[in-house]
PDB file of C-alpha atoms in Angstrom:
ATOM      1  CA  MET N  22      13.854  -5.037 -14.861  1.00 26.00           C
ATOM      2  CA  SER N  23      10.872  -5.581 -12.653  1.00 30.00           C
ATOM      3  CA  VAL N  24       9.346  -9.142 -12.521  1.00 31.00           C
ATOM      4  CA  ASP N  25       5.726  -9.711 -11.677  1.00 35.00           C
ATOM      5  CA  PRO N  26       4.118 -12.899 -13.175  1.00 34.00           C
ATOM      6  CA  ILE N  27       0.909 -12.320 -11.182  1.00 36.00           C
ATOM      7  CA  GLY N  28       0.117  -8.931 -12.668  1.00 40.00           C
ATOM      8  CA  VAL N  29      -1.614  -8.332 -15.874  1.00 44.00           C
ATOM      9  CA  VAL N  30      -1.493  -5.533 -18.511  1.00 46.00           C
ATOM     10  CA  PRO N  31      -2.743  -2.198 -17.043  1.00 59.00           C
ATOM     11  CA  ALA N  32      -6.281  -1.492 -17.999  1.00 78.00           C
ATOM     12  CA  SER N  33      -8.642   1.583 -17.850  1.00 87.00           C
ATOM     13  CA  LEU N  34     -10.803   1.255 -14.888  1.00 88.00           C
ATOM     14  CA  GLY N  35     -13.660   3.379 -13.302  1.00 90.00           C
ATOM     15  CA  PHE N  36     -12.439   4.879 -10.029  1.00 92.00           C
ATOM     16  CA  ARG N  37     -15.178   3.157  -8.004  1.00 89.00           C
ATOM     17  CA  GLN N  38     -13.856  -0.192  -9.251  1.00 86.00           C
ATOM     18  CA  LEU N  39     -10.748   0.321  -7.077  1.00 87.00           C
ATOM     19  CA  ARG N  40     -12.911   0.368  -3.890  1.00 83.00           C
ATOM     20  CA  LEU N  41     -10.427   2.506  -2.115  1.00 85.00           C
ATOM     21  CA  ARG N  42     -10.911   2.399   1.748  1.00 82.00           C
ATOM     22  CA  PRO N  43     -10.388   5.413   3.987  1.00 85.00           C
ATOM     23  CA  LYS N  44      -6.838   5.581   5.295  1.00 80.00           C
ATOM     24  CA  THR N  45      -5.393   3.904   2.229  1.00 83.00           C
ATOM     25  CA  LEU N  46      -1.875   5.304   1.691  1.00 80.00           C
ATOM     26  CA  VAL N  47      -1.409   6.953  -1.657  1.00 87.00           C
ATOM     27  CA  GLN N  48       1.546   8.867  -3.193  1.00 86.00           C
ATOM     28  CA  LEU N  49       1.038  12.343  -4.697  1.00 89.00           C
ATOM     29  CA  SER N  50       3.649  14.060  -7.028  1.00 87.00           C
ATOM     30  CA  ALA N  51       3.432  17.198  -9.031  1.00 85.00           C
ATOM     31  CA  SER N  52       3.181  16.289 -12.721  1.00 74.00           C
ATOM     32  CA  GLY N  53       6.298  16.881 -14.705  1.00 70.00           C
ATOM     33  CA  ASP N  54       8.564  18.375 -11.978  1.00 64.00           C
ATOM     34  CA  GLY N  55      10.518  15.143 -11.122  1.00 64.00           C
ATOM     35  CA  ALA N  56      10.205  15.681  -7.423  1.00 67.00           C
ATOM     36  CA  ALA N  57       9.857  12.630  -5.056  1.00 72.00           C
ATOM     37  CA  PRO N  58       6.230  11.725  -4.280  1.00 79.00           C
ATOM     38  CA  GLU N  59       4.760  12.456  -0.946  1.00 85.00           C
ATOM     39  CA  ASP N  60       2.591  10.067   1.170  1.00 84.00           C
ATOM     40  CA  TRP N  61      -1.028  11.026   1.746  1.00 89.00           C
ATOM     41  CA  LEU N  62      -4.047   9.204   3.151  1.00 89.00           C
ATOM     42  CA  PHE N  63      -7.245   8.735   1.105  1.00 92.00           C
ATOM     43  CA  ALA N  64     -10.058  10.135   3.209  1.00 93.00           C
ATOM     44  CA  ALA N  65     -13.165  10.043   1.056  1.00 94.00           C
ATOM     45  CA  ALA N  66     -14.650  10.451  -2.451  1.00 93.00           C
ATOM     46  CA  ILE N  67     -17.451  12.756  -3.462  1.00 92.00           C
ATOM     47  CA  GLU N  68     -19.050  10.974  -6.383  1.00 90.00           C
ATOM     48  CA  GLY N  69     -18.382  12.830  -9.608  1.00 90.00           C
ATOM     49  CA  ARG N  70     -16.833  15.807  -7.855  1.00 93.00           C
ATOM     50  CA  GLY N  71     -13.546  15.072  -6.094  1.00 95.00           C
ATOM     51  CA  LEU N  72     -11.301  13.099  -3.741  1.00 96.00           C
ATOM     52  CA  MET N  73     -10.282  14.158  -0.295  1.00 96.00           C
ATOM     53  CA  LEU N  74      -6.650  13.371   0.697  1.00 95.00           C
ATOM     54  CA  ALA N  75      -5.428  14.117   4.157  1.00 92.00           C
ATOM     55  CA  PRO N  76      -1.762  14.556   5.284  1.00 91.00           C
ATOM     56  CA  VAL N  77      -0.147  11.442   6.924  1.00 85.00           C
ATOM     57  CA  PRO N  78      -0.340  11.968  10.749  1.00 82.00           C
ATOM     58  CA  GLY N  79       2.626  14.031  12.053  1.00 78.00           C
ATOM     59  CA  ARG N  80       3.120  15.852   8.760  1.00 80.00           C
ATOM     60  CA  LYS N  81       2.049  19.355   8.003  1.00 80.00           C
ATOM     61  CA  MET N  82       0.356  20.144   4.649  1.00 80.00           C
ATOM     62  CA  GLY N  83       2.602  22.360   2.705  1.00 77.00           C
ATOM     63  CA  PRO N  84       1.559  25.052   0.180  1.00 81.00           C
ATOM     64  CA  MET N  85      -0.159  23.707  -2.994  1.00 85.00           C
ATOM     65  CA  ALA N  86      -0.860  25.787  -6.023  1.00 82.00           C
ATOM     66  CA  LYS N  87      -4.478  25.894  -7.148  1.00 77.00           C
ATOM     67  CA  ASN N  88      -5.140  24.130 -10.459  1.00 81.00           C
ATOM     68  CA  ALA N  89      -1.728  22.331 -10.183  1.00 90.00           C
ATOM     69  CA  ARG N  90      -1.723  18.927 -11.741  1.00 93.00           C
ATOM     70  CA  PHE N  91      -0.673  15.850  -9.818  1.00 93.00           C
ATOM     71  CA  LEU N  92      -0.009  12.112 -10.374  1.00 91.00           C
ATOM     72  CA  VAL N  93      -1.682   9.924  -7.816  1.00 92.00           C
ATOM     73  CA  GLN N  94      -0.558   6.289  -7.436  1.00 88.00           C
ATOM     74  CA  GLY N  95      -1.037   3.563  -4.908  1.00 84.00           C
ATOM     75  CA  PHE N  96      -2.060  -0.065  -4.216  1.00 77.00           C
ATOM     76  CA  THR N  97      -5.449  -1.086  -2.913  1.00 76.00           C
ATOM     77  CA  GLY N  98      -4.591  -4.622  -1.915  1.00 64.00           C
ATOM     78  CA  GLN N  99      -5.718  -5.904  -5.372  1.00 70.00           C
ATOM     79  CA  TYR N 100      -4.791  -3.161  -7.841  1.00 77.00           C
ATOM     80  CA  ASP N 101      -1.683  -1.064  -8.556  1.00 79.00           C
ATOM     81  CA  PHE N 102      -3.246   2.178  -9.798  1.00 87.00           C
ATOM     82  CA  ARG N 103      -2.278   5.629 -11.097  1.00 90.00           C
ATOM     83  CA  PHE N 104      -3.993   8.635 -12.582  1.00 94.00           C
ATOM     84  CA  GLU N 105      -3.549  12.300 -13.138  1.00 94.00           C
ATOM     85  CA  THR N 106      -5.837  14.967 -11.787  1.00 95.00           C
ATOM     86  CA  GLY N 107      -5.954  18.588 -10.701  1.00 94.00           C
ATOM     87  CA  LEU N 108      -6.080  20.320  -7.350  1.00 94.00           C
ATOM     88  CA  LEU N 109      -9.518  21.957  -6.627  1.00 94.00           C
ATOM     89  CA  GLY N 110      -8.603  23.437  -3.309  1.00 92.00           C
ATOM     90  CA  VAL N 111      -7.113  23.055   0.197  1.00 92.00           C
ATOM     91  CA  PHE N 112      -9.432  23.084   3.208  1.00 92.00           C
ATOM     92  CA  ASP N 113      -9.048  22.928   7.094  1.00 89.00           C
ATOM     93  CA  ALA N 114     -12.604  21.853   7.997  1.00 86.00           C
ATOM     94  CA  PRO N 115     -13.689  19.363   9.256  1.00 88.00           C
ATOM     95  CA  PHE N 116     -10.009  18.510   9.010  1.00 90.00           C
ATOM     96  CA  HIS N 117      -7.042  19.534   6.862  1.00 91.00           C
ATOM     97  CA  TYR N 118      -7.348  18.013   3.424  1.00 94.00           C
ATOM     98  CA  ALA N 119      -6.650  18.639  -0.281  1.00 94.00           C
ATOM     99  CA  LEU N 120      -9.557  18.169  -2.688  1.00 95.00           C
ATOM    100  CA  LEU N 121      -8.527  16.698  -6.053  1.00 96.00           C
ATOM    101  CA  GLY N 122     -10.567  16.499  -9.200  1.00 95.00           C
ATOM    102  CA  TRP N 123     -12.720  13.378  -9.725  1.00 96.00           C
ATOM    103  CA  PRO N 124     -11.008  10.870 -12.049  1.00 93.00           C
ATOM    104  CA  ASP N 125     -13.498   9.233 -14.401  1.00 88.00           C
ATOM    105  CA  ARG N 126     -10.947   6.612 -15.368  1.00 91.00           C
ATOM    106  CA  VAL N 127      -7.731   5.349 -13.859  1.00 93.00           C
ATOM    107  CA  ASP N 128      -4.892   3.081 -15.046  1.00 90.00           C
ATOM    108  CA  GLY N 129      -5.167  -0.157 -12.904  1.00 85.00           C
ATOM    109  CA  ARG N 130      -3.241  -3.392 -12.859  1.00 77.00           C
ATOM    110  CA  LEU N 131      -4.653  -6.341 -11.057  1.00 73.00           C
ATOM    111  CA  VAL N 132      -2.056  -7.735  -8.907  1.00 63.00           C
ATOM    112  CA  ARG N 133      -3.963 -10.265  -6.707  1.00 56.00           C
ATOM    113  CA  GLN N 134      -7.381 -11.783  -6.884  1.00 51.00           C
ATOM    114  CA  ALA N 135      -7.632 -11.952  -3.039  1.00 49.00           C
ATOM    115  CA  LEU N 136      -7.926  -8.771  -1.067  1.00 54.00           C
ATOM    116  CA  ARG N 137      -5.289  -7.935   1.479  1.00 68.00           C
ATOM    117  CA  ILE N 138      -5.379  -5.653   4.417  1.00 81.00           C
ATOM    118  CA  ARG N 139      -3.362  -2.405   3.957  1.00 80.00           C
ATOM    119  CA  THR N 140      -0.828  -1.799   6.695  1.00 85.00           C
ATOM    120  CA  LEU N 141       2.060   0.289   7.637  1.00 85.00           C
ATOM    121  CA  LEU N 142       3.962  -2.347   9.755  1.00 92.00           C
ATOM    122  CA  PRO N 143       7.699  -2.086  10.262  1.00 94.00           C
ATOM    123  CA  ALA N 144       9.549  -5.379   9.566  1.00 95.00           C
ATOM    124  CA  THR N 145      12.908  -7.031   8.939  1.00 95.00           C
ATOM    125  CA  LEU N 146      13.449  -8.865   5.742  1.00 94.00           C
ATOM    126  CA  VAL N 147      16.194 -11.477   5.377  1.00 91.00           C
ATOM    127  CA  GLY N 148      17.200 -13.359   2.211  1.00 84.00           C
ATOM    128  CA  GLY N 149      18.153 -17.023   2.282  1.00 70.00           C
ATOM    129  CA  GLU N 150      17.063 -20.295   3.783  1.00 62.00           C
ATOM    130  CA  GLY N 151      19.126 -20.585   6.989  1.00 58.00           C
ATOM    131  CA  PRO N 152      18.830 -18.891  10.376  1.00 61.00           C
ATOM    132  CA  GLY N 153      21.704 -16.425   9.617  1.00 61.00           C
ATOM    133  CA  GLY N 154      21.773 -13.688   7.017  1.00 65.00           C
ATOM    134  CA  THR N 155      21.745 -10.001   7.159  1.00 73.00           C
ATOM    135  CA  GLY N 156      18.333  -8.361   7.566  1.00 85.00           C
ATOM    136  CA  GLN N 157      17.281  -5.107   6.147  1.00 90.00           C
ATOM    137  CA  ARG N 158      14.564  -2.717   7.236  1.00 92.00           C
ATOM    138  CA  ALA N 159      11.249  -3.094   5.392  1.00 93.00           C
ATOM    139  CA  SER N 160       7.685  -1.891   5.549  1.00 93.00           C
ATOM    140  CA  ILE N 161       4.747  -4.116   5.045  1.00 94.00           C
ATOM    141  CA  VAL N 162       2.466  -2.391   2.591  1.00 90.00           C
ATOM    142  CA  ASP N 163      -0.261  -4.971   2.716  1.00 87.00           C
ATOM    143  CA  LEU N 164      -0.740  -8.338   4.458  1.00 90.00           C
ATOM    144  CA  SER N 165      -2.796 -11.542   4.254  1.00 85.00           C
ATOM    145  CA  ALA N 166      -2.677 -14.869   5.847  1.00 82.00           C
ATOM    146  CA  ALA N 167      -0.875 -16.174   2.794  1.00 82.00           C
ATOM    147  CA  GLY N 168       1.681 -13.486   2.158  1.00 87.00           C
ATOM    148  CA  ALA N 169       2.644  -9.838   2.090  1.00 91.00           C
ATOM    149  CA  LEU N 170       3.667  -6.960  -0.170  1.00 90.00           C
ATOM    150  CA  VAL N 171       6.880  -5.368   1.228  1.00 93.00           C
ATOM    151  CA  GLU N 172       8.898  -2.353   0.353  1.00 92.00           C
ATOM    152  CA  THR N 173      12.614  -2.132   0.875  1.00 91.00           C
ATOM    153  CA  ALA N 174      15.504   0.131  -0.093  1.00 87.00           C
ATOM    154  CA  THR N 175      17.525  -2.558  -1.946  1.00 86.00           C
ATOM    155  CA  PRO N 176      16.734  -5.769  -3.909  1.00 83.00           C
ATOM    156  CA  ILE N 177      16.500  -9.120  -2.075  1.00 84.00           C
ATOM    157  CA  GLY N 178      16.517 -11.374  -5.075  1.00 81.00           C
ATOM    158  CA  ASP N 179      14.529 -12.711  -8.058  1.00 81.00           C
ATOM    159  CA  VAL N 180      11.303 -14.676  -8.090  1.00 79.00           C
ATOM    160  CA  GLY N 181      11.746 -17.846  -6.201  1.00 82.00           C
ATOM    161  CA  THR N 182      14.363 -16.472  -3.751  1.00 87.00           C
ATOM    162  CA  PRO N 183      13.667 -17.706  -0.177  1.00 90.00           C
ATOM    163  CA  ALA N 184      13.276 -15.135   2.522  1.00 91.00           C
ATOM    164  CA  ARG N 185      12.205 -14.512   6.113  1.00 92.00           C
ATOM    165  CA  LEU N 186       9.912 -11.707   7.195  1.00 94.00           C
ATOM    166  CA  VAL N 187       9.913 -10.740  10.795  1.00 94.00           C
ATOM    167  CA  PHE N 188       7.267  -8.418  12.247  1.00 95.00           C
ATOM    168  CA  THR N 189       5.061  -7.875  15.249  1.00 95.00           C
ATOM    169  CA  VAL N 190       1.231  -7.779  15.359  1.00 92.00           C
ATOM    170  CA  GLU N 191      -1.189  -7.079  18.220  1.00 89.00           C
ATOM    171  CA  ALA N 192      -4.599  -8.523  18.815  1.00 82.00           C
ATOM    172  CA  GLU N 193      -6.725  -9.339  21.776  1.00 79.00           C
ATOM    173  CA  GLY N 194      -4.490  -7.314  24.008  1.00 84.00           C
ATOM    174  CA  GLU N 195      -1.422  -9.426  23.110  1.00 86.00           C
ATOM    175  CA  ARG N 196       1.684  -8.802  20.976  1.00 90.00           C
ATOM    176  CA  LEU N 197       3.513 -11.573  19.029  1.00 91.00           C
ATOM    177  CA  GLN N 198       6.567 -11.496  16.850  1.00 93.00           C
ATOM    178  CA  ILE N 199       5.969 -13.458  13.786  1.00 93.00           C
ATOM    179  CA  THR N 200       8.795 -15.008  11.699  1.00 92.00           C
ATOM    180  CA  ALA N 201       7.314 -15.938   8.300  1.00 91.00           C
ATOM    181  CA  HIS N 202       9.470 -18.127   5.973  1.00 91.00           C
ATOM    182  CA  ALA N 203       8.469 -17.151   2.519  1.00 89.00           C
ATOM    183  CA  ALA N 204       9.534 -17.053  -1.155  1.00 87.00           C
ATOM    184  CA  VAL N 205       9.585 -14.080  -3.495  1.00 87.00           C
ATOM    185  CA  CYS N 206       6.678 -14.465  -5.935  1.00 82.00           C
ATOM    186  CA  HIS N 207       6.949 -11.104  -7.740  1.00 81.00           C
ATOM    187  CA  ARG N 208       8.877  -7.840  -7.468  1.00 82.00           C
ATOM    188  CA  ARG N 209       8.960  -4.413  -8.998  1.00 82.00           C
ATOM    189  CA  THR N 210      11.459  -1.586  -8.993  1.00 82.00           C
ATOM    190  CA  LEU N 211       9.845   1.757  -8.281  1.00 76.00           C
ATOM    191  CA  ASP N 212      11.270   5.203  -9.030  1.00 71.00           C
ATOM    192  CA  HIS N 213      11.449   8.539  -7.202  1.00 62.00           C
ATOM    193  CA  PRO N 214      12.850   7.472  -4.778  1.00 66.00           C
ATOM    194  CA  VAL N 215      14.211   4.116  -6.068  1.00 71.00           C
ATOM    195  CA  ARG N 216      13.039   1.207  -3.947  1.00 82.00           C
ATOM    196  CA  GLU N 217      11.885  -2.384  -4.299  1.00 86.00           C
ATOM    197  CA  ARG N 218       8.354  -3.658  -3.937  1.00 88.00           C
ATOM    198  CA  VAL N 219       8.455  -7.412  -3.187  1.00 89.00           C
ATOM    199  CA  GLY N 220       5.624  -9.822  -3.033  1.00 87.00           C
ATOM    200  CA  LEU N 221       6.138 -12.676  -0.658  1.00 90.00           C
ATOM    201  CA  SER N 222       4.316 -16.002  -0.417  1.00 85.00           C
ATOM    202  CA  PHE N 223       4.281 -17.431   3.114  1.00 87.00           C
ATOM    203  CA  ARG N 224       5.099 -21.055   3.773  1.00 83.00           C
ATOM    204  CA  ALA N 225       3.192 -22.852   6.651  1.00 74.00           C
ATOM    205  CA  LEU N 226       3.277 -20.772   9.787  1.00 82.00           C
ATOM    206  CA  PRO N 227       3.283 -22.361  13.274  1.00 85.00           C
ATOM    207  CA  LYS N 228      -0.205 -22.659  14.692  1.00 84.00           C
ATOM    208  CA  PRO N 229       0.214 -19.849  17.351  1.00 86.00           C
ATOM    209  CA  GLU N 230       1.477 -17.431  14.780  1.00 89.00           C
ATOM    210  CA  ARG N 231      -1.124 -18.300  12.264  1.00 85.00           C
ATOM    211  CA  LEU N 232      -3.821 -17.839  14.846  1.00 85.00           C
ATOM    212  CA  MET N 233      -2.472 -14.370  15.970  1.00 89.00           C
ATOM    213  CA  LEU N 234      -2.113 -13.248  12.335  1.00 88.00           C
ATOM    214  CA  SER N 235      -5.668 -14.250  11.623  1.00 84.00           C
ATOM    215  CA  LEU N 236      -6.924 -12.315  14.624  1.00 85.00           C
ATOM    216  CA  TYR N 237      -4.881  -9.227  13.625  1.00 88.00           C
ATOM    217  CA  LEU N 238      -6.221  -9.293  10.048  1.00 84.00           C
ATOM    218  CA  ALA N 239      -9.880  -9.727  11.355  1.00 79.00           C
ATOM    219  CA  LYS N 240      -9.326  -6.665  13.755  1.00 81.00           C
ATOM    220  CA  MET N 241      -7.874  -4.577  10.927  1.00 80.00           C
ATOM    221  CA  ALA N 242     -10.670  -5.514   8.512  1.00 74.00           C
ATOM    222  CA  ALA N 243     -13.288  -4.473  11.098  1.00 72.00           C
ATOM    223  CA  GLU N 244     -11.606  -1.144  11.680  1.00 71.00           C
ATOM    224  CA  LEU N 245     -11.527  -0.333   8.003  1.00 61.00           C
ATOM    225  CA  ASP N 246     -15.072  -1.480   7.250  1.00 54.00           C
ATOM    226  CA  PRO N 247     -17.086  -1.202  10.455  1.00 45.00           C
TER     227      PRO N 247
END
């Protein structure tokens, strides 16, 4: 059973309320076929007409049947969201993208009041207090100065479990490995494929790491919203 004391009951929201930023990672799966979802990047919205999704760099856009129905889901930094819509067409100019029908309403669940920065940072997640422990590969889905949302292949523990998150950021021409001592504050089990989405609350970071993390977050925010 997933545990998420921060989240609230899903509500019907207007699409614009999500405030999706370009390059936000979303997952697309054909409605009803049970296939694993594929990662896409949100590119742009055409008000009242459609949504432009681009393939993740390095992946080719496979064949898609016109008028096919898809489930779209993702996380904005504040909202977990999902909605169903139809494919309007596939285009290759000005870039390769799929155009999906405009969703008047979406199902959204407010996860955090404070906006986080969406990332695709590789990391190592270790459960427990001490310096030892076996780490597992993880991906940081979004990041703030106070915590992170992380996806892993296997569970790390229930709410309150201590953990360490190790990752590297780059800012001002420098790279720094950050070891963030944290605690699990919420978690969810996701399907297709099965994986864990874990919310971590950071404890106090050393000053050099806190400064570098702040610089990195500021750089990312500027790139997303120039």
